[in-house]
Coordinates of C-alpha atoms in Angstrom, one line a residue:
X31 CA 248.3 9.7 -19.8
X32 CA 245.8 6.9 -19.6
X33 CA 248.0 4.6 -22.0
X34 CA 250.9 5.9 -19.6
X35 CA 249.2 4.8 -16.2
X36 CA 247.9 1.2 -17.8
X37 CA 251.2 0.2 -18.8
X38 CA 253.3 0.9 -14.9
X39 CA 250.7 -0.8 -13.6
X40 CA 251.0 -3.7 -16.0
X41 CA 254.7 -3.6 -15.6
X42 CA 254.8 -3.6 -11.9
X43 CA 251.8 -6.6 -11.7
X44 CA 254.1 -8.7 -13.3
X45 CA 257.3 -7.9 -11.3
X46 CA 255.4 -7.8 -8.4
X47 CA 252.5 -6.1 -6.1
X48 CA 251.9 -2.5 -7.3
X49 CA 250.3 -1.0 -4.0
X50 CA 250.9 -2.5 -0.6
X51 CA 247.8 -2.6 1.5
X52 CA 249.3 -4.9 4.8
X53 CA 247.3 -7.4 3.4
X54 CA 247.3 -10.9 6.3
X55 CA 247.3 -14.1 5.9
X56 CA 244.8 -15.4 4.4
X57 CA 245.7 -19.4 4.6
X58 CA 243.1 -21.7 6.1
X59 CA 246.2 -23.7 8.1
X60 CA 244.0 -23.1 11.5
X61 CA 240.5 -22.5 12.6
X62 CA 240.6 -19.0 13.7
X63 CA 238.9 -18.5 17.2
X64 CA 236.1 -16.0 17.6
X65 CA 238.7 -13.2 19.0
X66 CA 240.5 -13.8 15.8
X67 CA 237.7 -13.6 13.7
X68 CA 237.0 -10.2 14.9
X69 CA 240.5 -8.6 14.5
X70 CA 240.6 -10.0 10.9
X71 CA 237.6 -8.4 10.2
X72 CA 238.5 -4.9 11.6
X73 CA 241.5 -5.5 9.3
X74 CA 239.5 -6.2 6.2
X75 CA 237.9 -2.7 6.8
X76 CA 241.2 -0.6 7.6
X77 CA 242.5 -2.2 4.2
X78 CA 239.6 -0.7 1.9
X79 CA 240.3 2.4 3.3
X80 CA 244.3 3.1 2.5
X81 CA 246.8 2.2 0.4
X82 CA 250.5 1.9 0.6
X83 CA 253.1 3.0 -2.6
X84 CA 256.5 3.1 -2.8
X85 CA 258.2 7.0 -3.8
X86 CA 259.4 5.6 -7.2
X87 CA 255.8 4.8 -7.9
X88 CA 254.3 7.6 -6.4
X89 CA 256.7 9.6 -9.1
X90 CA 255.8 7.2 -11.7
X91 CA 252.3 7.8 -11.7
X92 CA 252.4 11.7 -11.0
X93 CA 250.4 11.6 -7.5
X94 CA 250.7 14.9 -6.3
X95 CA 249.8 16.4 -3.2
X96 CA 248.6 20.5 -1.7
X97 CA 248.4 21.1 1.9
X98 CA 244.9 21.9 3.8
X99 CA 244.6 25.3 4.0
X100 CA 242.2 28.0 4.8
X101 CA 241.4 30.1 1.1
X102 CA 238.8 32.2 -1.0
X103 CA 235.9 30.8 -2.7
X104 CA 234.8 32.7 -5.7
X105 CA 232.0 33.7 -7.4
X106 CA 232.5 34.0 -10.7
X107 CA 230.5 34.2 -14.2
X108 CA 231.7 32.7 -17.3
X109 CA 232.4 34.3 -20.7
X110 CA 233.7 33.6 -24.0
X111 CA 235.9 35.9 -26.3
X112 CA 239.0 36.1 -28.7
X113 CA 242.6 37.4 -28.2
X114 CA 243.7 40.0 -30.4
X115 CA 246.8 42.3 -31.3
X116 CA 246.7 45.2 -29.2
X117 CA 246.5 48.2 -31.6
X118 CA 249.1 50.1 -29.5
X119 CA 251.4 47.2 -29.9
X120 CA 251.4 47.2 -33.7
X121 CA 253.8 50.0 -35.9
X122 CA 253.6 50.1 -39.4
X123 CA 256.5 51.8 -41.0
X124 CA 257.1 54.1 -43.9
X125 CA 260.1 55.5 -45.5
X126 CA 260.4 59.1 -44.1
X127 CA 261.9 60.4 -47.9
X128 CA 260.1 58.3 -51.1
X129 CA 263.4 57.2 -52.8
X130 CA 265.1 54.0 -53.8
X131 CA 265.4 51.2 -51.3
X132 CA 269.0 50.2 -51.3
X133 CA 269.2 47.7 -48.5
X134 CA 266.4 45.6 -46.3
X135 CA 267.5 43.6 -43.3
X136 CA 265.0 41.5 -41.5
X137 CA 262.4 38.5 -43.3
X138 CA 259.0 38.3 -41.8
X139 CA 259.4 36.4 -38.4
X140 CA 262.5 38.3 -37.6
X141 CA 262.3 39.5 -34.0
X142 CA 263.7 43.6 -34.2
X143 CA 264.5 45.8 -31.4
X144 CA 263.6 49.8 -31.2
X145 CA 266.2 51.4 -33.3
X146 CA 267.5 48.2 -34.8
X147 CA 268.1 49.1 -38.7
X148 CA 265.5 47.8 -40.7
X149 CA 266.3 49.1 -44.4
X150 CA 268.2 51.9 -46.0
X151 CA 266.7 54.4 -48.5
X152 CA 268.1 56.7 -50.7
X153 CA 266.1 59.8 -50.9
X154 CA 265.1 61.2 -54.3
X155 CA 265.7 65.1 -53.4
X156 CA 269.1 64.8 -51.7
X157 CA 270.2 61.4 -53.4
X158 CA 271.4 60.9 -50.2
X159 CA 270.9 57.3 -48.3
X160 CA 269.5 57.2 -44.6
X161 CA 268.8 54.5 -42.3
X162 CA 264.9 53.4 -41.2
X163 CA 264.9 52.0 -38.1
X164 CA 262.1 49.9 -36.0
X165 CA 260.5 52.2 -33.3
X166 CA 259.2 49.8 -31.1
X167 CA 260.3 46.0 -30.2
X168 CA 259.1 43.0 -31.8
X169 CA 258.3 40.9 -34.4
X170 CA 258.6 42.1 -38.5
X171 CA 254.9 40.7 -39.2
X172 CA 254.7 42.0 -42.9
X173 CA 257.4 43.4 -45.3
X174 CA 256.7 45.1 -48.6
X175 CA 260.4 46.3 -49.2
X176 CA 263.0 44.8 -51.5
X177 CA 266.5 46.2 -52.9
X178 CA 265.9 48.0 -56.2
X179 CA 262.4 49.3 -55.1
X180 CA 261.0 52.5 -54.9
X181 CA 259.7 53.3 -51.5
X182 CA 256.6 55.8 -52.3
X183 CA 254.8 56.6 -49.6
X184 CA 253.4 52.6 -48.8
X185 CA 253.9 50.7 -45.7
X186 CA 257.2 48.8 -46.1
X187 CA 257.4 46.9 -42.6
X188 CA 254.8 46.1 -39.9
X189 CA 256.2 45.2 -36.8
X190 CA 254.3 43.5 -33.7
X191 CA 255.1 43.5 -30.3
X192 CA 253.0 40.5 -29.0
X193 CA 254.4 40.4 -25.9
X194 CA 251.3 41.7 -24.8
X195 CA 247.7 40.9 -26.5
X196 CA 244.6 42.3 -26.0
X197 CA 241.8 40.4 -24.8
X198 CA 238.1 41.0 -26.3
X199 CA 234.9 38.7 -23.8
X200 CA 231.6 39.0 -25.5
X201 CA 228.8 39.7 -22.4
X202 CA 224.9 40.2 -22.6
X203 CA 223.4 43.1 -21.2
X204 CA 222.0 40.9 -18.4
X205 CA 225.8 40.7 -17.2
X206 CA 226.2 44.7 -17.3
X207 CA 224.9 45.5 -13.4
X208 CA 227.3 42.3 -12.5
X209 CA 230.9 43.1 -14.2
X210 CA 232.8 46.3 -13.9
X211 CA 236.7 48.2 -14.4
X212 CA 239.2 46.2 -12.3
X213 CA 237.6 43.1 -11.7
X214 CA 240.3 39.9 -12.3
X215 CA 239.6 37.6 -15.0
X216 CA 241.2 34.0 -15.2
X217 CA 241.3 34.0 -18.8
X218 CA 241.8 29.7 -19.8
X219 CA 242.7 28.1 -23.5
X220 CA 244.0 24.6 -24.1
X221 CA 246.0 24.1 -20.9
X222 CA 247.3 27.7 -20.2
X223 CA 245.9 30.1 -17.5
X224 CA 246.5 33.7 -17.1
X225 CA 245.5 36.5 -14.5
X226 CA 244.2 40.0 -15.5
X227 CA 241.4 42.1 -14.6
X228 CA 239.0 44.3 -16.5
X229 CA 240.6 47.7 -18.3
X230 CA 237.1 48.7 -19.7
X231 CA 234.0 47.7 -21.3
X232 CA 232.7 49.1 -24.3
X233 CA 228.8 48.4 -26.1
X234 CA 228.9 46.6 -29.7
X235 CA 225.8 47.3 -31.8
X236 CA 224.6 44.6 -34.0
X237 CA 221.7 42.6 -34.5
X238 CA 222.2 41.2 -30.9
X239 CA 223.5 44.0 -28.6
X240 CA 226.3 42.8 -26.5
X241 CA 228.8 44.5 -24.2
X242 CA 233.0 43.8 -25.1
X243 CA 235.1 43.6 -22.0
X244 CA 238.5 44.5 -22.9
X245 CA 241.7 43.6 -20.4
X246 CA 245.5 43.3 -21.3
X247 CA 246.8 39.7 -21.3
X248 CA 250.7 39.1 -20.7
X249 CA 252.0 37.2 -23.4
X250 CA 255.9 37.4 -22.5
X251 CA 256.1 33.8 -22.4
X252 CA 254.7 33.5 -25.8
X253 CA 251.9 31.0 -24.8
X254 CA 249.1 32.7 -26.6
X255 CA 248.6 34.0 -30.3
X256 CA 246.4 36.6 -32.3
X257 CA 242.8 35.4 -32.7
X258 CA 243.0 32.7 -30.2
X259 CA 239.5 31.8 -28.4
X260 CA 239.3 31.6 -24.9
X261 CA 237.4 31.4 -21.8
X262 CA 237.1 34.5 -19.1
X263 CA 235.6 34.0 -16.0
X264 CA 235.2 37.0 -14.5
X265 CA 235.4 37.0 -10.4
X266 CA 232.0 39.1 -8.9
X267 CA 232.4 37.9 -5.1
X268 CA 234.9 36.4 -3.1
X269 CA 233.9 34.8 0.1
X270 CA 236.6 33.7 2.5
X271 CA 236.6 29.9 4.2
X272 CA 238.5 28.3 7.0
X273 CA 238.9 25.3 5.3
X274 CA 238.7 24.3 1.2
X275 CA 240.3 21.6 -0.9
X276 CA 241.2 21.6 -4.2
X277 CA 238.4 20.0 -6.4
X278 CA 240.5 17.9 -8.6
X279 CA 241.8 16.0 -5.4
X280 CA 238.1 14.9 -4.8
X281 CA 237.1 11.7 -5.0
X282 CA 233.3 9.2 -4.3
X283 CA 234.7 5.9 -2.1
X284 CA 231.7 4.0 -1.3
X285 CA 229.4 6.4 -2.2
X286 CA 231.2 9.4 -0.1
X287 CA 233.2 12.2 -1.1
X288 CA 236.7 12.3 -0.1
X289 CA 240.4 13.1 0.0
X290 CA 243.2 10.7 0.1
X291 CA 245.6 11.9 3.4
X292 CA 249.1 11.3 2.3
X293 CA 251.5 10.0 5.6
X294 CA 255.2 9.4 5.0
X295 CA 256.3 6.0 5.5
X296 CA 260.1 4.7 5.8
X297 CA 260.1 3.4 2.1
X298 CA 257.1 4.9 0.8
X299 CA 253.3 7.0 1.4
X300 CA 250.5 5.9 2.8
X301 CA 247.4 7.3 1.7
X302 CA 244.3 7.3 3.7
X303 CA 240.6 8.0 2.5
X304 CA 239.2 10.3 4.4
X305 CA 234.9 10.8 4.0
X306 CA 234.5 14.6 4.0
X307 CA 231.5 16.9 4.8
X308 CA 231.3 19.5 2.6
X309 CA 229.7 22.6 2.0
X310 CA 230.1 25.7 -0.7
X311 CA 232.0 25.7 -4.2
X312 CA 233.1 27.6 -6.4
X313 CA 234.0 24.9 -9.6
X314 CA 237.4 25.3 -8.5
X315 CA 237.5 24.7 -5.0
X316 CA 235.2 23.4 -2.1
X317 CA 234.7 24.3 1.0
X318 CA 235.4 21.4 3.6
X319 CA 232.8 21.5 7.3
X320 CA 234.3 17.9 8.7
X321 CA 236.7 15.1 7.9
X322 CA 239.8 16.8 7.6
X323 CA 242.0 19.3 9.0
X324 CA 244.5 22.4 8.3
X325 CA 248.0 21.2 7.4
X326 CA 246.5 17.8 6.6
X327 CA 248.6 16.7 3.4
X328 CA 246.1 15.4 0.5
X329 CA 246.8 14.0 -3.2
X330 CA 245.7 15.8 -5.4
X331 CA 246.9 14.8 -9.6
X332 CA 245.6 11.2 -10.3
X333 CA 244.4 10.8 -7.0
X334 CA 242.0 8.2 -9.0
X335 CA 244.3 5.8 -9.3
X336 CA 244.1 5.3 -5.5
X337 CA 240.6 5.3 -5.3
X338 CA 240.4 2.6 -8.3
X339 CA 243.1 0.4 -6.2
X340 CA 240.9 0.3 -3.0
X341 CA 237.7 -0.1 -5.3
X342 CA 240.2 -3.4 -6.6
X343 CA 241.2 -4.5 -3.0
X344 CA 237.7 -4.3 -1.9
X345 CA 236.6 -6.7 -5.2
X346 CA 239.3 -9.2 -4.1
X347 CA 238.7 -9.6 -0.4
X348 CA 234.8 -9.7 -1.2
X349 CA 235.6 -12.6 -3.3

């Protein structure tokens, strides 16, 4: 994204300004009076504190923005765990008659539905064929059934449904008075999120005891697999604020924290740093006392880029 970001911005230096920022003139022509001399310096300041783009860079670089709002802070503990295949989600199948497999349909990978025909057997006391069929949805995980065989009494198919996977958090006994059944859980792996809460928690005996939260995750999208590790943190506390902003959006300007205030403009956004007081957070979000107000529109993805613009203007003028 980095590489991505360097190269506009070289590209659109050498075409031309990349963020507007009403700059005056500068030219030494005529010997400004002291009146002068005083607006030019008020607009020396108003410049290191916004920036103008155009929209087709604002899409460009990916600035996006969130509206203030009012919104939960949360206090929340942090554990670490595995996904695994739900045990109620995984059938393994045997021919109901030993006999001699006549026909198999699906390879491992194929995705079956209930009562979708999986092989055909031909029993050994009746010498008659009949059909086994898949009794739940999902995916054919392992076969151990070709034409010709005999079936016995082995598992010939196992079939998955992952569409749902169970998730396993490892927590000390120091958590147990904290975490209990229905809590939510903001379970977090390379880029995806997903919401659930706690089903149950069970005690694991080992050398170190531990207790193993347990809590469905929805996998319909197929975003996670078996055995994955992940991150759960577990929300104890919620505590409602009039005002928060999204941490990401956050920004230091001249040693202040800040947001960027987004303002339409006829061909483009202005963007003005506003210094904020702040006050609790969560990791997540942060709780906003002074500086900005509800409805106030804010950037929020690469908001950086407008910070590290300014921090350029400022160098420039200074010089």
């Amino acid at each position: 994204m980095k590489l991505l970001i360097n190269s506009l911005f070289l590209t659109l230096c050498l075409s031309g300004p990349v963020l507007a920022h009403d700059d005056k003139d500068h030219g030494h022509k005529d010997e400004p009076d002291h009146e002068q001399g005083h607006d030019h310096g008020d607009a020396a300041h108003d410049e290191r504190t916004h920036v103008e783009i155009s929209r087709e860079l604002a899409d460009k670089t990916a600035i996006s923005s969130v509206i203030a709002a009012e919104g939960v802070l949360q206090q929340r503990i942090k554990l670490y765990g595995t996904l695994v295949v739900d045990p109620l989600r995984l059938s393994h199948i045997q021919a109901r008659y030993p006999g001699l497999i006549r026909k198999v349909n699906p390879s491992i990978g194929t995705r079956v539905k209930a009562g979708e025909l999986l092989a055909t057997v031909e029993s050994n006391e009746s010498l008659r064929e009949y059909p086994l069929l898949s009794p739940i949805e999902g995916t054919v995980v392992e076969r151990h059934a070709n034409a010709g065989e005999f079936s016995g009494d082995k598992v010939l198919f196992s079939i998955l449904d992952e569409r749902v996977l169970e998730l396993h958090l490892q927590a000390f006994p120091a958590d147990a008075s904290k975490i209990k059944a229905g809590q939510s859980i903001l379970v977090a792996a390379d880029g995806q999120q997903a919401q659930t809460h706690i089903e149950y928690i069970t005690p694991r005996f080992g050398d170190t005891p531990t207790l193993e939260v347990h809590a469905p995750v929805d996998n319909s999208a197929g975003h996670w697999v078996p055995n994955q590790a992940v991150e759960g943190w577990i929300t104890l506390a919620e505590t409602q604020v009039p005002l928060r902003v999204d941490n990401r959006a956050l920004q230091t300007f001249e040693g202040k924290p800040g947001v960027f205030v987004k303002e339409a403009l006829t061909a483009g956004y202005r963007y003005e740093f506003h210094p904020l007081t702040l006050g609790r957070s969560d990791g997540l979000y942060t709780e906003v006392l002074a500086g900005l107000s509800a409805g106030d529109e804010y950037a929020l993805d690469n908001a950086y880029i407008l910070k590290a613009d300014l921090e350029k203007s400022g160098a420039a003028h200074e010089h």
